Amino acid sequence: MAKAEILKNGRVVRSDNFTNEVRHDLDGFLVEFSVENITYLFRQRNQFKIADLNTQGRLISDGYYQKSKIIEYYGNDADVDIVNNSKLEKEARIKEGVKGDEIKIQKLVVDASNKEVCSVGTYKFTYDGNRLNVLDGNFNIRIPNGTEQIIKEVENLHPEAVKFLKNRIALSNQFSTVESEHAALLINKIALVISMINKDIFPLFSAPGADDFSTYVNAQNLEWKVGDVFNPLTIKSLGDLLNGLRQYFQVAFFDQKLISKSKGIDKLYWLANILSPKSLRSIPLPQRISVLEILALKSGLSDNLEEFALRIVNSIDLVNQNEVNEFLGALIGKKYAIDSRTETLYSLLYRNIENYRAPLKAVLELVGNKEFSKDNRTRFVNAILLLWTESKYNPYKNLQPNGDPDYSLIDNSTYDYDKDLNHFSVINYVSEKNAFGVYNDRFTFEFDPWGRGIYWITENKDYSLTASSPLNLYQPVTLVTYPSETDTSIQLPKKDSEFNGVIPLFYLAYIDKDGDDKDFNTKVGILVDVVTTISGIGNITKLRHLRHLSKLGKVLYVLGVIQISASVLNFLLRYSSDCDGSTFCKKLQTLLFFIELTALVTDPIAAAKAKKAAQELIEDGIEHGWPSGMLDEIEGATPKRKIEELAEMGSVEYLNRYVSEGKEDLIRIVNEENQFRRSVNKPIGMVIYYKNPQIEEVLTYAASKGLSKEDGMGVLHQACRKRDIEYIASIEVLKGRMDNLVNVRKRGYPFTFQDKLSFDNYAELEIGPVLDKFGFNKDRIYFTGSSITNKSSISGGTFDTDWAIRYSKKELEEFADEMERRFRQAAKDEIITEGYSNKNIKAMKDFLKKKGELHKRYIVTIEDGKLANFEKVMQNSSSFSVKTDMTTVVDGLNVGYPRVKYKFK
């Protein structure tokens, strides 16, 4: 009795003469094996180059071909006929299975007793000699009833795939009982493909030298493990990720010779094709733009390459003003001679990224195939619109104190703007619905053939000013004689019954060309609201679509999976309309706007903004307390809980990211502090006493208590301080401190005081005057340190009340400029010498540059003809009734300490 395997066509072959390792697909079919040390690999006919399939007289079919010849073929080192002649049947190197042979099948299975391990089930049964019995009606391998299943762990799974599976398998528990097993199987399949990519593809990008892209590889592996790669979490999103990874692996595997030969940006292009937007963000922006140029300059883009381009666009960091400005600048600044015209990077991408025509789209969706009916051009332009709102090109981003737009960044050579009449270029845009329900207008928008922007013409000069010369793509345009919302294809927000806002020219041109679909009108109206709403021009409390849904009693699905009942939605809408203009109120209004946006369109940047808005609202609630009503149950759920769900506060994915980022921040901050101490010849001050599982346990507990990542990491950071007498706090002690922190947030005073009244008296009478004396911003003050987590310091003994004055980097630099002015004034008044003044100014700037902080000794003020020093005030024990310390810190740098906001009266 010989051993046997089953090929992809159901043929049974003997495996006794196989050499080296064999590979099966996920359904048990043999896809790779070696005979006489020659390796064969299964290839489908459609995986050959199209030009080679259409040659008359050449027959190419599905089958097993020599692996080395296939790789040479894709690397352009071998002709297709050489590959075709290497097909297994032509060389007769394999023997047919016969009755009585033992067939061995290996299939991927989910081991219910150990889901965190990737497992295969092995089945052995006797071949009956009838090939018709090998496959069932669905062309799956038929395993005879009663065949024993032997489960074992997949051998040689790449460590990154092992980590992925361990982190992600719990997601299958979020599905219904019916879907849970299917989800677990898909997650296991994804782990296997990630293993193959890490083994066979990623090493191509880790060669030492200039083309070592291992940093980006590491970023992508981290994203797979803990990032937001399933949004929303559905069987479809799991399947989409699996198919995308499979497709990338297949293309990259057979193009590995081309990848090995390529260098620089050409090589990065191959890697970037697998990276998520978040992982792409780790690549410097100029290189991302260069990869985007490669895509833009292609003669056409497949759907997969369009997705690639969109991922690059969606990788732009909305909170990084410089990155947004640089990217938008590149879209209009990079130009290319194409035939007899000049194209910009924007115009090339716009032409290459397409929407499917409405009739074709309708047919595809009618038969249930939405995969190839994506409105990719819509997604592209919407993404650029949202970036525009956050950029210097939007004059309404930062309003002047009097409420007018900020024109300071607008150069006359950039925008058409009448500074005397205070308005941008004016278009009397009118569109009218015809008898067939299609909107028509008398405008034609075109890209300038010399790459200078967009111009428009009209059939009737009475309808509009015609642009005599092209205008910048980002040109804000004022629309006048604006008709009613129901009579135009462009629905824009109004204020006081009149339109009051602008729209960038590139978006108006897009709407005019692609905005004739009636359902699309609503989407356009909401998306264009972004321009005016974020800038404060539009009426954010209008939220027409959400109010309509709440009146209908509809359950709203946000980001695909979060359910918000009509009652909760009604409460949030009422609260946002009636609230007092506090930071919480404004952040809630912003969140509601993006909820409306994501309810109408599927857009990655909009979804990211919704999550970010929810997270910022939660941070405000943590720091300042949740308003009344947000904690009351409405139909079984509090509004606070729904906001946390939107921010992913309760998901396994959020928890994994919370723990991972908290751990990374702890390691980074400890290393930075020790590195600084070494630079000034001081012994290290921090030691990470805890192992990874302990750190993860503490951070998981912090997340469960609703603490911020900085709070959770901060308690660990306190415990890692190196002391003269070594003390390592237990995990239970750290958890207890987190419980205490939650209580301190609720009651509003630290453990150095008996009650809120005594703490407020201390703050108002002792802390407040010092802040006023030195000119600190009292709105940025927090109490912090060990006193908010326990009755003693982390290792016991007396402790002080710590305060942190948090500034942005720009604000701290401005505060340092003020200190420089005070030093120079003191020298001018002959309070100190000019040399002493210059010495302190230089030392202050050096310290600020090196440490990112403003040392107490350089914070001064002139009082009663003397130069008062903040450091000496802090050192003077008679200045305060309890031991006190205050420090300036830069906000947003994860400084590593828990803190509670204090409000002065």
Short mmCIF file of C-alpha atoms in Angstrom, two decimals, residues 76 277 688 783:
data_model
loop_
_atom_site.label_atom_id
_atom_site.label_comp_id
_atom_site.label_asym_id
_atom_site.label_seq_id
_atom_site.Cartn_x
_atom_site.Cartn_y
_atom_site.Cartn_z
CA ASN A 76 11.09 38.35 -17.32
CA PRO A 277 -3.11 53.47 5.85
CA ILE A 688 11.17 48.61 34.06
CA PHE A 783 -2.90 68.03 40.06
#
